[in-house]
mmCIF file of N, CA and C in Angstrom:
data_model
loop_
_atom_site.group_PDB
_atom_site.id
_atom_site.type_symbol
_atom_site.label_atom_id
_atom_site.label_comp_id
_atom_site.label_asym_id
_atom_site.label_seq_id
_atom_site.Cartn_x
_atom_site.Cartn_y
_atom_site.Cartn_z
ATOM 1 N N MET A 1 57.407 94.073 -47.867
ATOM 2 C CA MET A 1 56.585 93.868 -46.695
ATOM 3 C C MET A 1 55.338 93.075 -47.094
ATOM 4 N N ALA A 2 54.946 92.106 -46.280
ATOM 5 C CA ALA A 2 53.780 91.270 -46.561
ATOM 6 C C ALA A 2 52.500 92.092 -46.470
ATOM 7 N N GLU A 3 51.529 91.724 -47.303
ATOM 8 C CA GLU A 3 50.241 92.423 -47.278
ATOM 9 C C GLU A 3 49.470 91.989 -46.024
ATOM 10 N N ALA A 4 48.770 92.946 -45.414
ATOM 11 C CA ALA A 4 47.965 92.642 -44.239
ATOM 12 C C ALA A 4 46.679 91.957 -44.683
ATOM 13 N N ARG A 5 46.386 90.830 -44.053
ATOM 14 C CA ARG A 5 45.154 90.104 -44.357
ATOM 15 C C ARG A 5 44.186 90.282 -43.210
ATOM 16 N N ARG A 6 42.921 90.361 -43.579
ATOM 17 C CA ARG A 6 41.858 90.436 -42.587
ATOM 18 C C ARG A 6 40.877 89.321 -42.921
ATOM 19 N N TYR A 7 40.558 88.499 -41.938
ATOM 20 C CA TYR A 7 39.652 87.381 -42.145
ATOM 21 C C TYR A 7 38.260 87.777 -41.689
ATOM 22 N N THR A 8 37.256 87.414 -42.487
ATOM 23 C CA THR A 8 35.892 87.842 -42.199
ATOM 24 C C THR A 8 34.904 86.684 -42.361
ATOM 25 N N ASP A 9 33.690 86.940 -41.909
ATOM 26 C CA ASP A 9 32.584 86.005 -42.113
ATOM 27 C C ASP A 9 31.808 86.331 -43.376
ATOM 28 N N ASP A 10 32.346 87.180 -44.236
ATOM 29 C CA ASP A 10 31.647 87.621 -45.458
ATOM 30 C C ASP A 10 31.659 86.523 -46.525
ATOM 31 N N VAL A 11 30.728 85.589 -46.374
ATOM 32 C CA VAL A 11 30.574 84.506 -47.336
ATOM 33 C C VAL A 11 29.135 84.556 -47.844
ATOM 34 N N PRO A 12 28.933 84.666 -49.149
ATOM 35 C CA PRO A 12 27.563 84.706 -49.674
ATOM 36 C C PRO A 12 26.776 83.461 -49.250
ATOM 37 N N GLU A 13 25.526 83.673 -48.893
ATOM 38 C CA GLU A 13 24.681 82.573 -48.427
ATOM 39 C C GLU A 13 24.575 81.463 -49.467
ATOM 40 N N ALA A 14 24.504 81.825 -50.743
ATOM 41 C CA ALA A 14 24.390 80.804 -51.793
ATOM 42 C C ALA A 14 25.610 79.886 -51.805
ATOM 43 N N ALA A 15 26.803 80.447 -51.658
ATOM 44 C CA ALA A 15 28.027 79.640 -51.642
ATOM 45 C C ALA A 15 28.060 78.755 -50.403
ATOM 46 N N GLU A 16 27.744 79.327 -49.250
ATOM 47 C CA GLU A 16 27.767 78.539 -48.017
ATOM 48 C C GLU A 16 26.724 77.423 -48.062
ATOM 49 N N SER A 17 25.565 77.696 -48.632
ATOM 50 C CA SER A 17 24.515 76.676 -48.748
ATOM 51 C C SER A 17 24.968 75.520 -49.646
ATOM 52 N N GLU A 18 25.617 75.849 -50.755
ATOM 53 C CA GLU A 18 26.096 74.803 -51.660
ATOM 54 C C GLU A 18 27.186 73.964 -50.986
ATOM 55 N N LEU A 19 28.093 74.622 -50.270
ATOM 56 C CA LEU A 19 29.125 73.888 -49.535
ATOM 57 C C LEU A 19 28.495 72.996 -48.470
ATOM 58 N N ARG A 20 27.516 73.522 -47.782
ATOM 59 C CA ARG A 20 26.809 72.755 -46.745
ATOM 60 C C ARG A 20 26.177 71.495 -47.362
ATOM 61 N N ARG A 21 25.519 71.667 -48.498
ATOM 62 C CA ARG A 21 24.870 70.536 -49.164
ATOM 63 C C ARG A 21 25.896 69.454 -49.529
ATOM 64 N N ILE A 22 27.024 69.869 -50.081
ATOM 65 C CA ILE A 22 28.070 68.923 -50.481
ATOM 66 C C ILE A 22 28.667 68.241 -49.250
ATOM 67 N N CYS A 23 29.088 69.029 -48.282
ATOM 68 C CA CYS A 23 29.808 68.482 -47.124
ATOM 69 C C CYS A 23 28.945 67.570 -46.261
ATOM 70 N N LEU A 24 27.711 67.984 -46.023
ATOM 71 C CA LEU A 24 26.863 67.193 -45.136
ATOM 72 C C LEU A 24 26.309 65.936 -45.804
ATOM 73 N N SER A 25 26.579 65.758 -47.101
ATOM 74 C CA SER A 25 26.199 64.521 -47.771
ATOM 75 C C SER A 25 27.214 63.410 -47.509
ATOM 76 N N LEU A 26 28.336 63.748 -46.908
ATOM 77 C CA LEU A 26 29.393 62.777 -46.624
ATOM 78 C C LEU A 26 29.142 62.128 -45.264
ATOM 79 N N PRO A 27 29.500 60.844 -45.104
ATOM 80 C CA PRO A 27 29.166 60.126 -43.871
ATOM 81 C C PRO A 27 29.838 60.726 -42.630
ATOM 82 N N GLU A 28 29.038 60.916 -41.609
ATOM 83 C CA GLU A 28 29.488 61.412 -40.300
ATOM 84 C C GLU A 28 30.056 62.826 -40.324
ATOM 85 N N ALA A 29 29.851 63.547 -41.415
ATOM 86 C CA ALA A 29 30.317 64.941 -41.494
ATOM 87 C C ALA A 29 29.369 65.826 -40.694
ATOM 88 N N TYR A 30 29.928 66.872 -40.096
ATOM 89 C CA TYR A 30 29.117 67.845 -39.378
ATOM 90 C C TYR A 30 29.703 69.228 -39.560
ATOM 91 N N GLU A 31 28.905 70.230 -39.274
ATOM 92 C CA GLU A 31 29.254 71.637 -39.484
ATOM 93 C C GLU A 31 29.370 72.340 -38.147
ATOM 94 N N GLU A 32 30.291 73.295 -38.085
ATOM 95 C CA GLU A 32 30.345 74.165 -36.916
ATOM 96 C C GLU A 32 30.944 75.513 -37.296
ATOM 97 N N ARG A 33 30.628 76.515 -36.487
ATOM 98 C CA ARG A 33 31.242 77.829 -36.653
ATOM 99 C C ARG A 33 32.715 77.701 -36.290
ATOM 100 N N ALA A 34 33.546 78.346 -37.069
ATOM 101 C CA ALA A 34 34.976 78.358 -36.788
ATOM 102 C C ALA A 34 35.332 79.683 -36.130
ATOM 103 N N TRP A 35 36.581 79.920 -35.853
ATOM 104 C CA TRP A 35 37.039 81.190 -35.287
ATOM 105 C C TRP A 35 36.583 82.331 -36.171
ATOM 106 N N VAL A 36 36.508 82.076 -37.463
ATOM 107 C CA VAL A 36 35.869 82.956 -38.439
ATOM 108 C C VAL A 36 35.415 82.044 -39.570
ATOM 109 N N GLY A 37 34.249 82.293 -40.113
ATOM 110 C CA GLY A 37 33.730 81.435 -41.166
ATOM 111 C C GLY A 37 33.072 80.178 -40.619
ATOM 112 N N THR A 38 32.906 79.215 -41.513
ATOM 113 C CA THR A 38 32.254 77.945 -41.200
ATOM 114 C C THR A 38 33.171 76.817 -41.611
ATOM 115 N N ARG A 39 33.180 75.755 -40.806
ATOM 116 C CA ARG A 39 33.990 74.602 -41.172
ATOM 117 C C ARG A 39 33.154 73.335 -41.091
ATOM 118 N N TRP A 40 33.615 72.330 -41.846
ATOM 119 C CA TRP A 40 32.978 71.027 -41.855
ATOM 120 C C TRP A 40 34.015 70.012 -41.422
ATOM 121 N N MET A 41 33.564 69.099 -40.571
ATOM 122 C CA MET A 41 34.492 68.201 -39.900
ATOM 123 C C MET A 41 34.014 66.756 -39.969
ATOM 124 N N VAL A 42 34.965 65.861 -39.773
ATOM 125 C CA VAL A 42 34.697 64.450 -39.563
ATOM 126 C C VAL A 42 35.607 64.014 -38.424
ATOM 127 N N ARG A 43 35.000 63.494 -37.371
ATOM 128 C CA ARG A 43 35.754 63.040 -36.196
ATOM 129 C C ARG A 43 36.738 64.092 -35.675
ATOM 130 N N LYS A 44 36.278 65.294 -35.500
ATOM 131 C CA LYS A 44 37.063 66.416 -34.956
ATOM 132 C C LYS A 44 38.200 66.874 -35.865
ATOM 133 N N ARG A 45 38.170 66.469 -37.126
ATOM 134 C CA ARG A 45 39.194 66.894 -38.084
ATOM 135 C C ARG A 45 38.523 67.701 -39.185
ATOM 136 N N THR A 46 39.007 68.918 -39.410
ATOM 137 C CA THR A 46 38.432 69.805 -40.418
ATOM 138 C C THR A 46 38.848 69.360 -41.812
ATOM 139 N N PHE A 47 37.846 69.164 -42.688
ATOM 140 C CA PHE A 47 38.153 68.843 -44.082
ATOM 141 C C PHE A 47 37.767 69.980 -45.028
ATOM 142 N N ALA A 48 37.051 70.986 -44.526
ATOM 143 C CA ALA A 48 36.691 72.145 -45.345
ATOM 144 C C ALA A 48 36.432 73.334 -44.428
ATOM 145 N N HIS A 49 36.848 74.517 -44.863
ATOM 146 C CA HIS A 49 36.651 75.745 -44.082
ATOM 147 C C HIS A 49 36.481 76.890 -45.067
ATOM 148 N N VAL A 50 35.388 77.618 -44.956
ATOM 149 C CA VAL A 50 35.147 78.740 -45.857
ATOM 150 C C VAL A 50 35.108 80.036 -45.052
ATOM 151 N N LEU A 51 35.734 81.077 -45.600
ATOM 152 C CA LEU A 51 35.763 82.378 -44.948
ATOM 153 C C LEU A 51 36.090 83.447 -45.971
ATOM 154 N N GLY A 52 35.922 84.698 -45.568
ATOM 155 C CA GLY A 52 36.314 85.821 -46.398
ATOM 156 C C GLY A 52 37.738 86.218 -46.048
ATOM 157 N N VAL A 53 38.516 86.592 -47.057
ATOM 158 C CA VAL A 53 39.891 87.058 -46.847
ATOM 159 C C VAL A 53 40.036 88.380 -47.584
ATOM 160 N N ALA A 54 40.274 89.442 -46.828
ATOM 161 C CA ALA A 54 40.486 90.769 -47.422
ATOM 162 C C ALA A 54 41.966 91.114 -47.300
ATOM 163 N N VAL A 55 42.519 91.629 -48.384
ATOM 164 C CA VAL A 55 43.908 92.081 -48.390
ATOM 165 C C VAL A 55 43.890 93.587 -48.592
ATOM 166 N N ASP A 56 44.479 94.335 -47.656
ATOM 167 C CA ASP A 56 44.476 95.790 -47.671
ATOM 168 C C ASP A 56 43.035 96.307 -47.736
ATOM 169 N N ASP A 57 42.738 97.225 -48.678
ATOM 170 C CA ASP A 57 41.409 97.817 -48.749
ATOM 171 C C ASP A 57 40.488 97.138 -49.770
ATOM 172 N N THR A 58 40.936 96.029 -50.338
ATOM 173 C CA THR A 58 40.093 95.347 -51.307
ATOM 174 C C THR A 58 38.980 94.602 -50.593
ATOM 175 N N GLY A 59 37.894 94.392 -51.276
ATOM 176 C CA GLY A 59 36.797 93.618 -50.705
ATOM 177 C C GLY A 59 37.240 92.189 -50.482
ATOM 178 N N PRO A 60 36.546 91.484 -49.615
ATOM 179 C CA PRO A 60 36.988 90.118 -49.302
ATOM 180 C C PRO A 60 36.773 89.155 -50.458
ATOM 181 N N ALA A 61 37.714 88.271 -50.632
ATOM 182 C CA ALA A 61 37.555 87.126 -51.519
ATOM 183 C C ALA A 61 37.023 86.000 -50.647
ATOM 184 N N VAL A 62 36.244 85.129 -51.219
ATOM 185 C CA VAL A 62 35.758 83.959 -50.485
ATOM 186 C C VAL A 62 36.714 82.821 -50.780
ATOM 187 N N VAL A 63 37.302 82.262 -49.721
ATOM 188 C CA VAL A 63 38.294 81.210 -49.876
ATOM 189 C C VAL A 63 37.831 79.961 -49.135
ATOM 190 N N LEU A 64 37.898 78.834 -49.826
ATOM 191 C CA LEU A 64 37.597 77.532 -49.248
ATOM 192 C C LEU A 64 38.907 76.798 -49.067
ATOM 193 N N SER A 65 39.224 76.424 -47.844
ATOM 194 C CA SER A 65 40.414 75.610 -47.615
ATOM 195 C C SER A 65 40.000 74.149 -47.567
ATOM 196 N N PHE A 66 40.893 73.300 -48.054
ATOM 197 C CA PHE A 66 40.632 71.870 -48.127
ATOM 198 C C PHE A 66 41.970 71.137 -48.121
ATOM 199 N N ARG A 67 41.935 69.830 -48.044
ATOM 200 C CA ARG A 67 43.143 69.005 -48.058
ATOM 201 C C ARG A 67 43.201 68.205 -49.350
ATOM 202 N N SER A 68 44.400 67.903 -49.774
ATOM 203 C CA SER A 68 44.603 67.107 -50.976
ATOM 204 C C SER A 68 45.792 66.184 -50.744
ATOM 205 N N SER A 69 46.054 65.302 -51.691
ATOM 206 C CA SER A 69 47.182 64.379 -51.528
ATOM 207 C C SER A 69 47.697 63.932 -52.888
ATOM 208 N N GLY A 70 48.866 63.338 -52.862
ATOM 209 C CA GLY A 70 49.447 62.712 -54.046
ATOM 210 C C GLY A 70 49.632 63.637 -55.228
ATOM 211 N N GLU A 71 49.430 63.076 -56.417
ATOM 212 C CA GLU A 71 49.619 63.834 -57.658
ATOM 213 C C GLU A 71 48.671 65.017 -57.756
ATOM 214 N N GLU A 72 47.433 64.853 -57.275
ATOM 215 C CA GLU A 72 46.467 65.947 -57.332
ATOM 216 C C GLU A 72 46.990 67.165 -56.566
ATOM 217 N N LEU A 73 47.580 66.933 -55.402
ATOM 218 C CA LEU A 73 48.130 68.031 -54.604
ATOM 219 C C LEU A 73 49.216 68.761 -55.386
ATOM 220 N N GLU A 74 50.084 68.037 -56.028
ATOM 221 C CA GLU A 74 51.168 68.673 -56.790
ATOM 222 C C GLU A 74 50.610 69.471 -57.967
ATOM 223 N N VAL A 75 49.605 68.950 -58.644
ATOM 224 C CA VAL A 75 48.974 69.669 -59.764
ATOM 225 C C VAL A 75 48.330 70.960 -59.249
ATOM 226 N N LEU A 76 47.602 70.878 -58.137
ATOM 227 C CA LEU A 76 46.933 72.060 -57.585
ATOM 228 C C LEU A 76 47.949 73.123 -57.160
ATOM 229 N N ARG A 77 49.067 72.708 -56.606
ATOM 230 C CA ARG A 77 50.100 73.666 -56.174
ATOM 231 C C ARG A 77 50.647 74.480 -57.344
ATOM 232 N N GLN A 78 50.636 73.890 -58.531
ATOM 233 C CA GLN A 78 51.169 74.568 -59.718
ATOM 234 C C GLN A 78 50.098 75.258 -60.552
ATOM 235 N N ALA A 79 48.832 75.071 -60.217
ATOM 236 C CA ALA A 79 47.728 75.495 -61.086
ATOM 237 C C ALA A 79 47.514 77.005 -61.169
ATOM 238 N N GLY A 80 47.792 77.741 -60.106
ATOM 239 C CA GLY A 80 47.489 79.168 -60.115
ATOM 240 C C GLY A 80 46.012 79.418 -59.861
ATOM 241 N N HIS A 81 45.581 80.655 -60.096
ATOM 242 C CA HIS A 81 44.200 81.052 -59.798
ATOM 243 C C HIS A 81 43.204 80.120 -60.476
ATOM 244 N N PRO A 82 42.201 79.655 -59.762
ATOM 245 C CA PRO A 82 41.690 80.087 -58.460
ATOM 246 C C PRO A 82 42.304 79.359 -57.269
ATOM 247 N N PHE A 83 43.322 78.510 -57.509
ATOM 248 C CA PHE A 83 43.920 77.750 -56.417
ATOM 249 C C PHE A 83 45.018 78.530 -55.728
ATOM 250 N N VAL A 84 45.122 78.340 -54.414
ATOM 251 C CA VAL A 84 46.081 79.062 -53.588
ATOM 252 C C VAL A 84 46.768 78.068 -52.656
ATOM 253 N N VAL A 85 48.100 78.129 -52.600
ATOM 254 C CA VAL A 85 48.841 77.361 -51.597
ATOM 255 C C VAL A 85 48.721 78.147 -50.298
ATOM 256 N N LEU A 86 48.169 77.535 -49.272
ATOM 257 C CA LEU A 86 47.858 78.269 -48.050
ATOM 258 C C LEU A 86 49.067 78.562 -47.171
ATOM 259 N N GLY A 87 50.111 77.769 -47.275
ATOM 260 C CA GLY A 87 51.311 78.054 -46.500
ATOM 261 C C GLY A 87 51.314 77.452 -45.103
ATOM 262 N N TRP A 88 50.339 76.652 -44.788
ATOM 263 C CA TRP A 88 50.317 75.924 -43.518
ATOM 264 C C TRP A 88 49.842 74.511 -43.838
ATOM 265 N N GLY A 89 50.344 73.549 -43.163
ATOM 266 C CA GLY A 89 49.947 72.166 -43.422
ATOM 267 C C GLY A 89 50.506 71.672 -44.737
ATOM 268 N N ARG A 90 51.108 70.507 -44.733
ATOM 269 C CA ARG A 90 51.746 69.978 -45.941
ATOM 270 C C ARG A 90 50.765 69.689 -47.060
ATOM 271 N N ASP A 91 49.484 69.504 -46.726
ATOM 272 C CA ASP A 91 48.497 69.127 -47.740
ATOM 273 C C ASP A 91 47.332 70.116 -47.831
ATOM 274 N N ALA A 92 47.501 71.313 -47.283
ATOM 275 C CA ALA A 92 46.425 72.318 -47.259
ATOM 276 C C ALA A 92 46.470 73.190 -48.511
ATOM 277 N N MET A 93 45.309 73.310 -49.154
ATOM 278 C CA MET A 93 45.147 74.147 -50.331
ATOM 279 C C MET A 93 43.920 75.022 -50.146
ATOM 280 N N GLY A 94 43.796 76.038 -50.991
ATOM 281 C CA GLY A 94 42.623 76.884 -50.983
ATOM 282 C C GLY A 94 42.148 77.100 -52.409
ATOM 283 N N ILE A 95 40.876 77.415 -52.536
ATOM 284 C CA ILE A 95 40.307 77.783 -53.827
ATOM 285 C C ILE A 95 39.452 79.017 -53.597
ATOM 286 N N VAL A 96 39.631 80.012 -54.460
ATOM 287 C CA VAL A 96 38.816 81.219 -54.406
ATOM 288 C C VAL A 96 37.474 80.895 -55.061
ATOM 289 N N LEU A 97 36.388 81.146 -54.322
ATOM 290 C CA LEU A 97 35.042 80.903 -54.838
ATOM 291 C C LEU A 97 34.474 82.208 -55.378
ATOM 292 N N ASP A 98 34.011 82.172 -56.617
ATOM 293 C CA ASP A 98 33.414 83.351 -57.237
ATOM 294 C C ASP A 98 32.384 82.907 -58.264
ATOM 295 N N GLU A 99 31.957 83.809 -59.126
ATOM 296 C CA GLU A 99 30.917 83.474 -60.106
ATOM 297 C C GLU A 99 31.387 82.435 -61.123
ATOM 298 N N ALA A 100 32.693 82.229 -61.267
ATOM 299 C CA ALA A 100 33.222 81.260 -62.227
ATOM 300 C C ALA A 100 33.470 79.883 -61.600
ATOM 301 N N THR A 101 33.125 79.693 -60.348
ATOM 302 C CA THR A 101 33.400 78.442 -59.647
ATOM 303 C C THR A 101 32.696 77.266 -60.323
ATOM 304 N N ASP A 102 33.452 76.209 -60.524
ATOM 305 C CA ASP A 102 32.921 74.951 -61.055
ATOM 306 C C ASP A 102 32.548 74.087 -59.846
ATOM 307 N N TRP A 103 31.258 74.026 -59.534
ATOM 308 C CA TRP A 103 30.810 73.336 -58.324
ATOM 309 C C TRP A 103 30.999 71.821 -58.410
ATOM 310 N N ASP A 104 31.041 71.256 -59.608
ATOM 311 C CA ASP A 104 31.352 69.822 -59.732
ATOM 312 C C ASP A 104 32.801 69.573 -59.296
ATOM 313 N N GLU A 105 33.691 70.483 -59.689
ATOM 314 C CA GLU A 105 35.088 70.366 -59.267
ATOM 315 C C GLU A 105 35.202 70.541 -57.754
ATOM 316 N N VAL A 106 34.468 71.494 -57.192
ATOM 317 C CA VAL A 106 34.490 71.696 -55.734
ATOM 318 C C VAL A 106 34.015 70.430 -55.025
ATOM 319 N N ARG A 107 32.959 69.800 -55.543
ATOM 320 C CA ARG A 107 32.472 68.544 -54.948
ATOM 321 C C ARG A 107 33.585 67.490 -54.939
ATOM 322 N N GLU A 108 34.297 67.349 -56.058
ATOM 323 C CA GLU A 108 35.398 66.378 -56.134
ATOM 324 C C GLU A 108 36.501 66.716 -55.145
ATOM 325 N N LEU A 109 36.856 67.992 -55.065
ATOM 326 C CA LEU A 109 37.912 68.417 -54.132
ATOM 327 C C LEU A 109 37.506 68.143 -52.686
ATOM 328 N N LEU A 110 36.255 68.431 -52.348
ATOM 329 C CA LEU A 110 35.788 68.218 -50.977
ATOM 330 C C LEU A 110 35.667 66.739 -50.648
ATOM 331 N N THR A 111 35.277 65.940 -51.617
ATOM 332 C CA THR A 111 35.218 64.492 -51.402
ATOM 333 C C THR A 111 36.614 63.951 -51.123
ATOM 334 N N GLU A 112 37.590 64.397 -51.900
ATOM 335 C CA GLU A 112 38.977 63.984 -51.679
ATOM 336 C C GLU A 112 39.472 64.473 -50.318
ATOM 337 N N SER A 113 39.180 65.715 -49.978
ATOM 338 C CA SER A 113 39.595 66.273 -48.699
ATOM 339 C C SER A 113 39.017 65.470 -47.543
ATOM 340 N N PHE A 114 37.741 65.145 -47.653
ATOM 341 C CA PHE A 114 37.087 64.328 -46.633
ATOM 342 C C PHE A 114 37.832 62.999 -46.471
ATOM 343 N N CYS A 115 38.149 62.347 -47.592
ATOM 344 C CA CYS A 115 38.821 61.045 -47.544
ATOM 345 C C CYS A 115 40.235 61.141 -46.986
ATOM 346 N N VAL A 116 40.899 62.267 -47.203
ATOM 347 C CA VAL A 116 42.230 62.481 -46.622
ATOM 348 C C VAL A 116 42.132 62.580 -45.098
ATOM 349 N N MET A 117 41.087 63.227 -44.600
ATOM 350 C CA MET A 117 40.975 63.507 -43.166
ATOM 351 C C MET A 117 40.203 62.445 -42.372
ATOM 352 N N ALA A 118 39.327 61.706 -43.024
ATOM 353 C CA ALA A 118 38.484 60.738 -42.326
ATOM 354 C C ALA A 118 39.252 59.462 -41.996
ATOM 355 N N PRO A 119 38.839 58.784 -40.932
ATOM 356 C CA PRO A 119 39.399 57.448 -40.688
ATOM 357 C C PRO A 119 39.118 56.540 -41.897
ATOM 358 N N LYS A 120 39.990 55.587 -42.140
ATOM 359 C CA LYS A 120 39.877 54.730 -43.321
ATOM 360 C C LYS A 120 38.515 54.052 -43.425
ATOM 361 N N ARG A 121 37.958 53.617 -42.314
ATOM 362 C CA ARG A 121 36.664 52.930 -42.315
ATOM 363 C C ARG A 121 35.561 53.842 -42.850
ATOM 364 N N ILE A 122 35.607 55.111 -42.479
ATOM 365 C CA ILE A 122 34.600 56.065 -42.945
ATOM 366 C C ILE A 122 34.876 56.460 -44.391
ATOM 367 N N ALA A 123 36.120 56.703 -44.725
ATOM 368 C CA ALA A 123 36.478 57.073 -46.103
ATOM 369 C C ALA A 123 36.084 55.970 -47.090
ATOM 370 N N ALA A 124 36.135 54.720 -46.667
ATOM 371 C CA ALA A 124 35.785 53.599 -47.541
ATOM 372 C C ALA A 124 34.309 53.616 -47.929
ATOM 373 N N GLN A 125 33.489 54.328 -47.202
ATOM 374 C CA GLN A 125 32.042 54.427 -47.489
ATOM 375 C C GLN A 125 31.738 55.409 -48.608
ATOM 376 N N VAL A 126 32.729 56.197 -49.014
ATOM 377 C CA VAL A 126 32.512 57.287 -49.965
ATOM 378 C C VAL A 126 32.807 56.833 -51.385
ATOM 379 N N GLU A 127 31.864 57.120 -52.278
ATOM 380 C CA GLU A 127 32.092 56.863 -53.694
ATOM 381 C C GLU A 127 32.925 58.025 -54.235
ATOM 382 N N ARG A 128 34.126 57.694 -54.696
ATOM 383 C CA ARG A 128 35.034 58.730 -55.195
ATOM 384 C C ARG A 128 35.029 58.748 -56.709
ATOM 385 N N PRO A 129 35.170 59.943 -57.285
ATOM 386 C CA PRO A 129 35.218 60.034 -58.748
ATOM 387 C C PRO A 129 36.414 59.276 -59.277
ATOM 388 N N THR A 130 36.255 58.683 -60.456
ATOM 389 C CA THR A 130 37.376 58.008 -61.094
ATOM 390 C C THR A 130 38.164 59.002 -61.917
ATOM 391 N N ALA A 131 39.429 58.729 -62.098
ATOM 392 C CA ALA A 131 40.309 59.653 -62.828
ATOM 393 C C ALA A 131 39.963 59.715 -64.296
#
């Protein structure tokens, strides 16, 4: 039997602030409250969403959903913790945010996610990390 999940707004302010700083530095990105948690969008398309996910009686984990593509997506699907295959959307991934989070890596993931979701003209304005 599948574990029951409960979605919450339990996201530490420090994590949400760092995500806000990263996401809102991207062109035409904006923030809004989601059905639960907070999401960041470009042209009505969500490129990042953070929320708490509790399974059974355990405390909530903070999960950031994002989009990926190409070889990076395949690597992330095989990586294991802290990465999670979300099970919806062909290019949707998640990362568990905790005290071990590498915020430089999160910035790269969010930049890529933004470029996957943004119109080409807007994505072309973004300086992307080189491989």
